[in-house]
PDB file of C-alpha atoms in Angstrom:
ATOM      1  CA  MET A 144       4.365 -18.089   1.763  1.00 96.00           C
ATOM      2  CA  THR A 145       7.607 -16.154   1.408  1.00 96.00           C
ATOM      3  CA  ILE A 146       9.335 -19.057  -0.356  1.00 96.00           C
ATOM      4  CA  ALA A 147       6.436 -19.274  -2.815  1.00 97.00           C
ATOM      5  CA  HIS A 148       6.575 -15.509  -3.375  1.00 98.00           C
ATOM      6  CA  LEU A 149      10.316 -15.427  -4.005  1.00 97.00           C
ATOM      7  CA  SER A 150      10.146 -18.403  -6.352  1.00 97.00           C
ATOM      8  CA  LEU A 151       7.491 -16.644  -8.424  1.00 98.00           C
ATOM      9  CA  VAL A 152       9.498 -13.404  -8.396  1.00 98.00           C
ATOM     10  CA  GLY A 153      12.580 -15.217  -9.696  1.00 96.00           C
ATOM     11  CA  LEU A 154      10.613 -16.781 -12.542  1.00 97.00           C
ATOM     12  CA  ALA A 155       9.026 -13.421 -13.388  1.00 97.00           C
ATOM     13  CA  ALA A 156      12.435 -11.716 -13.456  1.00 96.00           C
ATOM     14  CA  LEU A 157      13.635 -14.337 -15.947  1.00 95.00           C
ATOM     15  CA  GLY A 158      10.531 -13.917 -18.098  1.00 95.00           C
ATOM     16  CA  ARG A 159       9.588 -17.574 -17.508  1.00 96.00           C
ATOM     17  CA  LEU A 160       6.586 -17.286 -15.199  1.00 96.00           C
ATOM     18  CA  GLU A 161       3.911 -17.770 -17.855  1.00 94.00           C
ATOM     19  CA  SER A 162       5.467 -20.962 -19.200  1.00 96.00           C
ATOM     20  CA  ALA A 163       6.530 -22.455 -15.873  1.00 96.00           C
ATOM     21  CA  PHE A 164       3.182 -23.904 -14.753  1.00 97.00           C
ATOM     22  CA  THR A 165       0.111 -25.559 -16.185  1.00 97.00           C
ATOM     23  CA  GLU A 166      -3.259 -23.922 -15.624  1.00 97.00           C
ATOM     24  CA  ALA A 167      -4.078 -26.611 -13.063  1.00 97.00           C
ATOM     25  CA  GLU A 168      -0.855 -25.954 -11.147  1.00 97.00           C
ATOM     26  CA  ARG A 169      -1.505 -22.224 -11.196  1.00 98.00           C
ATOM     27  CA  HIS A 170      -5.044 -22.792  -9.886  1.00 98.00           C
ATOM     28  CA  GLY A 171      -3.722 -25.054  -7.131  1.00 97.00           C
ATOM     29  CA  MET A 172      -1.252 -22.409  -5.960  1.00 98.00           C
ATOM     30  CA  ILE A 173      -3.945 -19.732  -5.887  1.00 98.00           C
ATOM     31  CA  GLU A 174      -6.252 -21.979  -3.863  1.00 97.00           C
ATOM     32  CA  TRP A 175      -3.462 -22.807  -1.398  1.00 96.00           C
ATOM     33  CA  ILE A 176      -2.786 -19.105  -0.851  1.00 97.00           C
ATOM     34  CA  TYR A 177      -6.455 -18.322  -0.206  1.00 96.00           C
ATOM     35  CA  GLU A 178      -6.634 -21.201   2.268  1.00 94.00           C
ATOM     36  CA  GLN A 179      -4.151 -19.273   4.436  1.00 94.00           C
ATOM     37  CA  GLN A 180      -6.354 -16.180   4.657  1.00 94.00           C
ATOM     38  CA  VAL A 181      -7.466 -15.380   8.207  1.00 92.00           C
ATOM     39  CA  HIS A 182     -10.838 -13.659   8.544  1.00 90.00           C
ATOM     40  CA  PRO A 183     -12.098 -11.778  11.641  1.00 86.00           C
ATOM     41  CA  ALA A 184     -14.136 -14.698  13.012  1.00 67.00           C
ATOM     42  CA  THR A 185     -11.492 -17.376  12.394  1.00 45.00           C
ATOM     43  CA  SER A 186      -9.990 -17.513  15.886  1.00 47.00           C
ATOM     44  CA  ASN A 187     -12.366 -18.331  18.751  1.00 47.00           C
ATOM     45  CA  SER A 188      -9.699 -17.679  21.371  1.00 46.00           C
ATOM     46  CA  THR A 189      -9.056 -14.071  20.337  1.00 45.00           C
ATOM     47  CA  SER A 190     -11.128 -11.406  22.057  1.00 45.00           C
ATOM     48  CA  ASN A 191     -13.702  -9.539  19.973  1.00 48.00           C
ATOM     49  CA  SER A 192     -11.970  -6.227  20.594  1.00 44.00           C
ATOM     50  CA  SER A 193      -8.836  -7.375  18.789  1.00 58.00           C
ATOM     51  CA  SER A 194     -10.323  -9.908  16.364  1.00 77.00           C
ATOM     52  CA  LEU A 195      -9.633  -7.617  13.431  1.00 76.00           C
ATOM     53  CA  GLY A 196      -5.945  -7.565  14.359  1.00 83.00           C
ATOM     54  CA  ILE A 197      -5.547 -11.258  13.493  1.00 89.00           C
ATOM     55  CA  CYS A 198      -6.575 -10.776   9.866  1.00 93.00           C
ATOM     56  CA  GLY A 199      -4.437 -11.206   6.797  1.00 96.00           C
ATOM     57  CA  PHE A 200      -2.594 -14.272   5.542  1.00 96.00           C
ATOM     58  CA  ARG A 201      -0.678 -16.922   7.488  1.00 93.00           C
ATOM     59  CA  GLY A 202       2.831 -17.961   6.566  1.00 92.00           C
ATOM     60  CA  GLY A 203       1.849 -21.507   5.617  1.00 90.00           C
ATOM     61  CA  SER A 204      -0.210 -24.586   6.311  1.00 87.00           C
ATOM     62  CA  LEU A 205       2.163 -26.426   8.646  1.00 82.00           C
ATOM     63  CA  PHE A 206      -0.388 -26.515  11.487  1.00 76.00           C
ATOM     64  CA  GLY A 207      -3.328 -27.466   9.292  1.00 74.00           C
ATOM     65  CA  PRO A 208      -6.599 -25.579   8.762  1.00 72.00           C
ATOM     66  CA  HIS A 209      -7.555 -22.656  10.973  1.00 61.00           C
ATOM     67  CA  ASN A 210      -8.740 -23.653  14.445  1.00 59.00           C
ATOM     68  CA  SER A 211      -7.610 -27.248  13.978  1.00 64.00           C
ATOM     69  CA  GLY A 212      -5.138 -26.978  16.863  1.00 58.00           C
ATOM     70  CA  THR A 213      -4.388 -25.044  20.023  1.00 64.00           C
ATOM     71  CA  TYR A 214      -1.291 -23.194  18.829  1.00 67.00           C
ATOM     72  CA  GLU A 215      -2.615 -19.644  18.679  1.00 70.00           C
ATOM     73  CA  ALA A 216       0.130 -18.269  16.434  1.00 69.00           C
ATOM     74  CA  SER A 217      -0.918 -20.651  13.651  1.00 73.00           C
ATOM     75  CA  ASN A 218      -4.197 -18.756  13.321  1.00 80.00           C
ATOM     76  CA  LEU A 219      -2.753 -15.252  13.132  1.00 88.00           C
ATOM     77  CA  GLY A 220      -2.313 -13.238   9.997  1.00 92.00           C
ATOM     78  CA  ASN A 221       1.190 -11.831   9.525  1.00 94.00           C
ATOM     79  CA  VAL A 222       1.798  -8.579   7.647  1.00 97.00           C
ATOM     80  CA  ALA A 223       4.877 -10.014   5.908  1.00 97.00           C
ATOM     81  CA  SER A 224       2.948 -13.094   4.785  1.00 97.00           C
ATOM     82  CA  THR A 225       0.060 -10.880   3.704  1.00 98.00           C
ATOM     83  CA  TYR A 226       2.401  -8.902   1.461  1.00 98.00           C
ATOM     84  CA  SER A 227       3.853 -12.121   0.019  1.00 98.00           C
ATOM     85  CA  ALA A 228       0.383 -13.593  -0.514  1.00 98.00           C
ATOM     86  CA  LEU A 229      -1.001 -10.559  -2.334  1.00 98.00           C
ATOM     87  CA  SER A 230       2.098 -10.285  -4.530  1.00 98.00           C
ATOM     88  CA  SER A 231       1.965 -13.997  -5.322  1.00 98.00           C
ATOM     89  CA  LEU A 232      -1.707 -13.816  -6.262  1.00 98.00           C
ATOM     90  CA  LEU A 233      -0.968 -10.962  -8.663  1.00 98.00           C
ATOM     91  CA  LEU A 234       1.950 -12.868 -10.184  1.00 98.00           C
ATOM     92  CA  LEU A 235      -0.310 -15.892 -10.687  1.00 98.00           C
ATOM     93  CA  GLY A 236      -2.906 -13.790 -12.507  1.00 97.00           C
ATOM     94  CA  ASP A 237      -5.521 -13.627  -9.746  1.00 98.00           C
ATOM     95  CA  ASP A 238      -7.776 -10.558  -9.531  1.00 97.00           C
ATOM     96  CA  LEU A 239      -7.710 -10.437  -5.695  1.00 98.00           C
ATOM     97  CA  GLY A 240     -11.480 -10.848  -5.774  1.00 97.00           C
ATOM     98  CA  ARG A 241     -11.545 -13.080  -2.692  1.00 98.00           C
ATOM     99  CA  VAL A 242      -9.211 -10.928  -0.611  1.00 98.00           C
ATOM    100  CA  ASN A 243     -10.878  -9.559   2.529  1.00 96.00           C
ATOM    101  CA  ARG A 244      -9.607  -6.035   1.920  1.00 97.00           C
ATOM    102  CA  ARG A 245     -11.502  -4.386   4.767  1.00 95.00           C
ATOM    103  CA  ALA A 246     -10.183  -6.892   7.309  1.00 96.00           C
ATOM    104  CA  ILE A 247      -6.576  -6.608   6.127  1.00 97.00           C
ATOM    105  CA  ILE A 248      -6.578  -2.804   6.174  1.00 97.00           C
ATOM    106  CA  GLY A 249      -8.225  -2.918   9.590  1.00 96.00           C
ATOM    107  CA  ALA A 250      -5.513  -5.260  10.864  1.00 96.00           C
ATOM    108  CA  LEU A 251      -2.817  -2.759   9.881  1.00 97.00           C
ATOM    109  CA  ARG A 252      -4.286  -0.258  12.336  1.00 96.00           C
ATOM    110  CA  TYR A 253      -3.778  -2.753  15.169  1.00 95.00           C
ATOM    111  CA  LEU A 254      -0.211  -3.543  14.113  1.00 96.00           C
ATOM    112  CA  GLN A 255       1.140   0.005  13.873  1.00 97.00           C
ATOM    113  CA  LEU A 256       2.825   1.067  17.108  1.00 97.00           C
ATOM    114  CA  PRO A 257       2.923   4.522  18.749  1.00 96.00           C
ATOM    115  CA  SER A 258       6.516   4.850  17.482  1.00 96.00           C
ATOM    116  CA  GLY A 259       5.247   4.652  13.899  1.00 97.00           C
ATOM    117  CA  SER A 260       6.803   1.241  13.277  1.00 97.00           C
ATOM    118  CA  PHE A 261       4.808  -1.950  12.719  1.00 97.00           C
ATOM    119  CA  ALA A 262       4.684  -5.326  14.423  1.00 96.00           C
ATOM    120  CA  PRO A 263       4.314  -8.356  12.132  1.00 95.00           C
ATOM    121  CA  HIS A 264       1.380  -9.786  14.099  1.00 92.00           C
ATOM    122  CA  LEU A 265      -0.378  -9.495  17.427  1.00 90.00           C
ATOM    123  CA  GLY A 266       1.336 -10.642  20.609  1.00 88.00           C
ATOM    124  CA  THR A 267       4.974  -9.926  19.720  1.00 90.00           C
ATOM    125  CA  THR A 268       7.533  -7.334  20.747  1.00 92.00           C
ATOM    126  CA  GLU A 269       9.195  -7.511  17.330  1.00 93.00           C
ATOM    127  CA  SER A 270       8.954  -4.395  15.136  1.00 95.00           C
ATOM    128  CA  ASP A 271      11.160  -2.673  12.559  1.00 94.00           C
ATOM    129  CA  PRO A 272      11.126  -1.194   9.018  1.00 96.00           C
ATOM    130  CA  ARG A 273      10.598  -4.599   7.381  1.00 97.00           C
ATOM    131  CA  PHE A 274       7.019  -4.525   8.578  1.00 98.00           C
ATOM    132  CA  ILE A 275       6.563  -0.835   7.753  1.00 98.00           C
ATOM    133  CA  TYR A 276       7.469  -1.770   4.201  1.00 98.00           C
ATOM    134  CA  CYS A 277       5.065  -4.718   4.132  1.00 98.00           C
ATOM    135  CA  ALA A 278       2.243  -2.506   5.423  1.00 98.00           C
ATOM    136  CA  CYS A 279       3.010   0.132   2.782  1.00 98.00           C
ATOM    137  CA  ALA A 280       3.191  -2.459  -0.011  1.00 98.00           C
ATOM    138  CA  VAL A 281      -0.106  -4.027   1.099  1.00 98.00           C
ATOM    139  CA  SER A 282      -1.724  -0.582   1.171  1.00 98.00           C
ATOM    140  CA  ARG A 283      -0.473   0.225  -2.322  1.00 98.00           C
ATOM    141  CA  ILE A 284      -1.545  -3.125  -3.788  1.00 98.00           C
ATOM    142  CA  LEU A 285      -5.035  -2.806  -2.274  1.00 98.00           C
ATOM    143  CA  GLY A 286      -5.301   0.901  -3.064  1.00 97.00           C
ATOM    144  CA  ASP A 287      -6.258   1.827   0.505  1.00 98.00           C
ATOM    145  CA  TRP A 288      -3.936   3.766   2.848  1.00 98.00           C
ATOM    146  CA  SER A 289      -6.439   4.219   5.663  1.00 97.00           C
ATOM    147  CA  GLY A 290      -4.686   1.582   7.791  1.00 97.00           C
ATOM    148  CA  VAL A 291      -1.346   3.402   7.929  1.00 98.00           C
ATOM    149  CA  ASP A 292      -0.469   6.584   9.809  1.00 98.00           C
ATOM    150  CA  GLN A 293       1.975   7.749   7.149  1.00 98.00           C
ATOM    151  CA  GLY A 294       3.277  10.686   9.153  1.00 98.00           C
ATOM    152  CA  ALA A 295       4.233   8.468  12.101  1.00 98.00           C
ATOM    153  CA  ALA A 296       5.824   5.866   9.826  1.00 98.00           C
ATOM    154  CA  THR A 297       7.843   8.549   8.033  1.00 98.00           C
ATOM    155  CA  ARG A 298       9.127  10.004  11.293  1.00 97.00           C
ATOM    156  CA  TYR A 299      10.220   6.558  12.480  1.00 97.00           C
ATOM    157  CA  ILE A 300      12.109   5.887   9.254  1.00 96.00           C
ATOM    158  CA  VAL A 301      13.887   9.236   9.284  1.00 95.00           C
ATOM    159  CA  GLY A 302      14.863   8.515  12.886  1.00 95.00           C
ATOM    160  CA  CYS A 303      16.663   5.384  11.678  1.00 93.00           C
ATOM    161  CA  THR A 304      19.200   7.453   9.685  1.00 90.00           C
ATOM    162  CA  GLY A 305      22.732   6.616  10.831  1.00 84.00           C
ATOM    163  CA  TYR A 306      25.842   8.758  11.214  1.00 81.00           C
ATOM    164  CA  ASP A 307      27.153   7.286   7.944  1.00 81.00           C
ATOM    165  CA  GLY A 308      24.058   8.270   5.968  1.00 79.00           C
ATOM    166  CA  GLY A 309      22.650   4.735   5.901  1.00 87.00           C
ATOM    167  CA  LEU A 310      19.431   3.464   7.461  1.00 91.00           C
ATOM    168  CA  SER A 311      19.059   0.931  10.239  1.00 90.00           C
ATOM    169  CA  GLN A 312      16.618  -1.374  11.963  1.00 90.00           C
ATOM    170  CA  ALA A 313      15.962   1.149  14.720  1.00 90.00           C
ATOM    171  CA  PRO A 314      17.316   4.551  15.758  1.00 90.00           C
ATOM    172  CA  LEU A 315      21.016   4.532  16.753  1.00 88.00           C
ATOM    173  CA  GLN A 316      21.699   1.066  15.334  1.00 89.00           C
ATOM    174  CA  GLU A 317      24.068  -0.069  12.593  1.00 89.00           C
ATOM    175  CA  SER A 318      23.171   0.792   8.997  1.00 89.00           C
ATOM    176  CA  HIS A 319      22.043  -2.251   7.032  1.00 92.00           C
ATOM    177  CA  GLY A 320      21.301  -2.800   3.333  1.00 91.00           C
ATOM    178  CA  GLY A 321      18.072  -4.726   3.907  1.00 94.00           C
ATOM    179  CA  HIS A 322      16.612  -2.075   6.180  1.00 95.00           C
ATOM    180  CA  LEU A 323      17.897   0.575   3.785  1.00 94.00           C
ATOM    181  CA  TYR A 324      15.598  -0.862   1.136  1.00 96.00           C
ATOM    182  CA  CYS A 325      12.625  -1.221   3.469  1.00 97.00           C
ATOM    183  CA  CYS A 326      12.977   2.420   4.531  1.00 96.00           C
ATOM    184  CA  ILE A 327      13.584   3.848   1.054  1.00 96.00           C
ATOM    185  CA  ALA A 328      10.812   1.819  -0.609  1.00 98.00           C
ATOM    186  CA  SER A 329       8.364   2.682   2.185  1.00 98.00           C
ATOM    187  CA  LEU A 330       9.054   6.390   1.798  1.00 97.00           C
ATOM    188  CA  ALA A 331       8.704   6.115  -1.971  1.00 97.00           C
ATOM    189  CA  LEU A 332       5.384   4.271  -1.691  1.00 98.00           C
ATOM    190  CA  MET A 333       4.154   7.002   0.676  1.00 98.00           C
ATOM    191  CA  ASP A 334       5.546   9.714  -1.639  1.00 97.00           C
ATOM    192  CA  GLN A 335       7.774  10.929   1.201  1.00 97.00           C
ATOM    193  CA  LEU A 336      11.280  10.588  -0.258  1.00 95.00           C
ATOM    194  CA  ASP A 337      11.874  14.288   0.323  1.00 93.00           C
ATOM    195  CA  ALA A 338      11.913  13.527   4.061  1.00 94.00           C
ATOM    196  CA  LEU A 339      15.326  11.856   3.633  1.00 89.00           C
ATOM    197  CA  PRO A 340      18.226  14.025   4.834  1.00 81.00           C
ATOM    198  CA  ASP A 341      20.654  12.470   2.302  1.00 74.00           C
ATOM    199  CA  ARG A 342      19.985  10.639  -0.971  1.00 69.00           C
ATOM    200  CA  ARG A 343      23.593   9.568  -1.592  1.00 65.00           C
ATOM    201  CA  LEU A 344      23.543   6.707   0.908  1.00 59.00           C
ATOM    202  CA  GLY A 345      22.978   3.618  -1.255  1.00 50.00           C
ATOM    203  CA  ALA A 346      25.877   3.778  -3.708  1.00 47.00           C
ATOM    204  CA  LEU A 347      28.449   3.674  -0.901  1.00 54.00           C
ATOM    205  CA  ARG A 348      27.968  -0.063  -0.449  1.00 62.00           C
ATOM    206  CA  LEU A 349      29.049  -1.276  -3.912  1.00 69.00           C
ATOM    207  CA  ASN A 350      32.266  -3.323  -3.914  1.00 69.00           C
ATOM    208  CA  GLN A 351      31.980  -5.469  -7.060  1.00 78.00           C
ATOM    209  CA  GLY A 352      28.886  -7.009  -5.473  1.00 84.00           C
ATOM    210  CA  TYR A 353      26.880  -5.032  -2.949  1.00 87.00           C
ATOM    211  CA  GLN A 354      27.667  -5.287   0.754  1.00 86.00           C
ATOM    212  CA  GLY A 355      24.904  -5.395   3.340  1.00 87.00           C
ATOM    213  CA  ARG A 356      26.990  -3.656   5.997  1.00 87.00           C
ATOM    214  CA  ILE A 357      30.276  -1.809   6.230  1.00 83.00           C
ATOM    215  CA  GLY A 358      33.236  -4.182   6.270  1.00 83.00           C
ATOM    216  CA  LYS A 359      31.250  -7.240   5.162  1.00 87.00           C
ATOM    217  CA  LEU A 360      31.822  -9.386   2.079  1.00 89.00           C
ATOM    218  CA  PRO A 361      29.496  -8.901  -0.923  1.00 91.00           C
ATOM    219  CA  ASP A 362      26.262 -10.892  -0.860  1.00 94.00           C
ATOM    220  CA  VAL A 363      24.164 -11.336  -3.983  1.00 95.00           C
ATOM    221  CA  CYS A 364      20.818 -10.545  -2.299  1.00 95.00           C
ATOM    222  CA  TYR A 365      21.997  -6.955  -1.792  1.00 94.00           C
ATOM    223  CA  SER A 366      21.984  -6.616  -5.560  1.00 94.00           C
ATOM    224  CA  PHE A 367      18.311  -6.051  -4.878  1.00 96.00           C
ATOM    225  CA  TRP A 368      18.188  -4.590  -1.366  1.00 95.00           C
ATOM    226  CA  VAL A 369      20.783  -1.909  -2.071  1.00 93.00           C
ATOM    227  CA  GLY A 370      20.498  -1.932  -5.859  1.00 93.00           C
ATOM    228  CA  ALA A 371      16.740  -1.321  -5.803  1.00 95.00           C
ATOM    229  CA  SER A 372      17.253   1.490  -3.284  1.00 94.00           C
ATOM    230  CA  VAL A 373      19.663   3.144  -5.712  1.00 92.00           C
ATOM    231  CA  GLU A 374      17.110   2.688  -8.517  1.00 94.00           C
ATOM    232  CA  ILE A 375      14.341   4.283  -6.440  1.00 95.00           C
ATOM    233  CA  LEU A 376      16.603   7.231  -5.602  1.00 92.00           C
ATOM    234  CA  GLY A 377      17.400   7.788  -9.277  1.00 91.00           C
ATOM    235  CA  GLY A 378      21.015   6.621  -9.097  1.00 88.00           C
ATOM    236  CA  HIS A 379      20.972   4.086 -11.954  1.00 89.00           C
ATOM    237  CA  GLU A 380      23.604   5.970 -13.958  1.00 88.00           C
ATOM    238  CA  MET A 381      25.961   6.080 -10.950  1.00 86.00           C
ATOM    239  CA  VAL A 382      26.424   2.302 -10.941  1.00 87.00           C
ATOM    240  CA  ASP A 383      29.049   0.473 -12.991  1.00 84.00           C
ATOM    241  CA  PRO A 384      27.235  -2.822 -13.616  1.00 88.00           C
ATOM    242  CA  SER A 385      30.237  -4.758 -14.933  1.00 89.00           C
ATOM    243  CA  GLY A 386      31.552  -5.848 -11.534  1.00 88.00           C
ATOM    244  CA  LEU A 387      28.037  -6.533 -10.257  1.00 89.00           C
ATOM    245  CA  GLU A 388      27.309  -8.815 -13.215  1.00 91.00           C
ATOM    246  CA  VAL A 389      30.582 -10.704 -12.790  1.00 92.00           C
ATOM    247  CA  PHE A 390      29.853 -11.229  -9.093  1.00 93.00           C
ATOM    248  CA  THR A 391      26.275 -12.403  -9.710  1.00 94.00           C
ATOM    249  CA  LEU A 392      27.356 -14.907 -12.357  1.00 94.00           C
ATOM    250  CA  SER A 393      30.072 -16.200 -10.032  1.00 95.00           C
ATOM    251  CA  CYS A 394      27.331 -17.030  -7.502  1.00 95.00           C
ATOM    252  CA  GLU A 395      25.385 -19.165  -9.979  1.00 95.00           C
ATOM    253  CA  ALA A 396      25.345 -22.805  -8.895  1.00 92.00           C
ATOM    254  CA  LYS A 397      26.310 -25.521 -11.364  1.00 88.00           C
ATOM    255  CA  TYR A 398      22.932 -27.253 -10.851  1.00 86.00           C
ATOM    256  CA  GLY A 399      20.840 -24.083 -11.058  1.00 90.00           C
ATOM    257  CA  GLY A 400      19.945 -21.175  -8.835  1.00 93.00           C
ATOM    258  CA  VAL A 401      22.041 -18.413  -7.315  1.00 95.00           C
ATOM    259  CA  ALA A 402      23.802 -18.550  -3.955  1.00 96.00           C
ATOM    260  CA  LYS A 403      24.626 -15.694  -1.583  1.00 95.00           C
ATOM    261  CA  CYS A 404      28.313 -15.900  -2.545  1.00 94.00           C
ATOM    262  CA  PRO A 405      30.538 -18.097  -4.720  1.00 94.00           C
ATOM    263  CA  GLY A 406      30.674 -21.709  -3.548  1.00 92.00           C
ATOM    264  CA  ASN A 407      27.569 -21.611  -1.354  1.00 94.00           C
ATOM    265  CA  HIS A 408      24.354 -23.530  -1.954  1.00 95.00           C
ATOM    266  CA  PRO A 409      21.571 -21.638  -3.799  1.00 95.00           C
ATOM    267  CA  ASP A 410      18.208 -20.821  -2.253  1.00 96.00           C
ATOM    268  CA  PRO A 411      15.010 -19.078  -3.434  1.00 95.00           C
ATOM    269  CA  LEU A 412      15.764 -15.758  -1.718  1.00 97.00           C
ATOM    270  CA  HIS A 413      19.243 -15.225  -3.120  1.00 96.00           C
ATOM    271  CA  ALA A 414      18.275 -16.634  -6.509  1.00 96.00           C
ATOM    272  CA  ALA A 415      15.274 -14.334  -6.904  1.00 97.00           C
ATOM    273  CA  LEU A 416      16.848 -11.177  -5.525  1.00 97.00           C
ATOM    274  CA  GLY A 417      20.136 -11.759  -7.322  1.00 95.00           C
ATOM    275  CA  ILE A 418      18.299 -12.151 -10.636  1.00 95.00           C
ATOM    276  CA  VAL A 419      16.202  -9.016 -10.052  1.00 96.00           C
ATOM    277  CA  GLY A 420      19.301  -6.971  -9.216  1.00 94.00           C
ATOM    278  CA  PHE A 421      21.004  -8.399 -12.314  1.00 92.00           C
ATOM    279  CA  ALA A 422      17.948  -7.535 -14.429  1.00 93.00           C
ATOM    280  CA  PHE A 423      18.180  -3.826 -13.590  1.00 94.00           C
ATOM    281  CA  PHE A 424      21.061  -3.714 -16.091  1.00 92.00           C
ATOM    282  CA  ARG A 425      19.960  -6.301 -18.654  1.00 92.00           C
ATOM    283  CA  ASP A 426      17.606  -5.080 -21.357  1.00 91.00           C
ATOM    284  CA  GLU A 427      16.754  -8.612 -22.464  1.00 94.00           C
ATOM    285  CA  LEU A 428      15.138  -9.398 -19.087  1.00 94.00           C
ATOM    286  CA  PRO A 429      11.772  -8.035 -17.882  1.00 94.00           C
ATOM    287  CA  ARG A 430      12.008  -4.749 -16.025  1.00 93.00           C
ATOM    288  CA  MET A 431      11.060  -5.193 -12.363  1.00 96.00           C
ATOM    289  CA  GLU A 432       9.460  -2.349 -10.423  1.00 97.00           C
ATOM    290  CA  PRO A 433      11.881  -1.713  -7.513  1.00 97.00           C
ATOM    291  CA  MET A 434       9.322  -0.442  -5.001  1.00 97.00           C
ATOM    292  CA  LEU A 435       7.087  -3.526  -5.127  1.00 97.00           C
ATOM    293  CA  LEU A 436       9.328  -6.330  -6.464  1.00 97.00           C
ATOM    294  CA  LEU A 437       6.839  -6.997  -9.256  1.00 97.00           C
ATOM    295  CA  PRO A 438       7.155  -6.732 -13.054  1.00 97.00           C
ATOM    296  CA  GLU A 439       6.599  -3.130 -14.176  1.00 96.00           C
ATOM    297  CA  GLU A 440       4.022  -4.265 -16.726  1.00 95.00           C
ATOM    298  CA  LEU A 441       2.006  -6.018 -14.003  1.00 96.00           C
ATOM    299  CA  VAL A 442       2.161  -2.982 -11.714  1.00 97.00           C
ATOM    300  CA  ARG A 443       0.885  -0.689 -14.454  1.00 96.00           C
ATOM    301  CA  ALA A 444      -1.966  -3.058 -15.236  1.00 95.00           C
ATOM    302  CA  LYS A 445      -3.067  -4.273 -11.806  1.00 94.00           C
ATOM    303  CA  VAL A 446      -1.834  -2.017  -8.974  1.00 94.00           C
ATOM    304  CA  PRO A 447      -3.797   1.179  -8.186  1.00 87.00           C
ATOM    305  CA  VAL A 448      -1.918   4.455  -8.525  1.00 78.00           C
TER     306      VAL A 448
END
């Protein structure tokens, strides 16, 4: 689901999404996405008390239709896949009419932890700002925030502020560009940016291309993770795009796509995010909304305020 989402994002950022697929191909993609939707009664092995917590979208169809096997995780919705699915449906022109909104919002209540963070799905100890962001994005796309305790999520994010002004995966851990974005975008979606103790944090990681962590080499995906954070914080004019553009173009593969760094093989994640970060400074490319990773025009037309 994430690979599909990123591929569509990359095409949208290039302004090529409309011409990339036939109507039949577009319909097939939409149907495949809806086939991954998990409804409350899908899993017979999940107790009734937590059946709502399984809802959302699966990450793919590797294990076949729901309830076709015994691997329980294959029948669980995942908040990250739900975000990717909803975004992909919007990019493909779907009206979200078949989305089980009540079930998805209900699932978010089961996935938020007492700390304020979110787990991606039931039955895991994993949790961090990536899933806070996905929950916030899902809530914004569906226009329903009743599944998120915004105060608790905000407190968790602020607690992830590091000594260097960056934001991390969890309190007292190393600042990281990917979690920086998840924290900043989540706060922005919740209209809680004023909770940040310092808004200067993002621009410190630009060294021709953006770094994900202190002392690391530039990586093109941070053109979005850090670059979008700077955009959300209103720092567009602080960035000299010349070095960033040179670095991004140096990561372009000779047979298409964009790699994480020069000489590496391209992949959908680095291609899409590198192009979006590049597009922030290119007027000839569609403007992407940094909080939701969707075209601004689509957000204005389809996403509730």
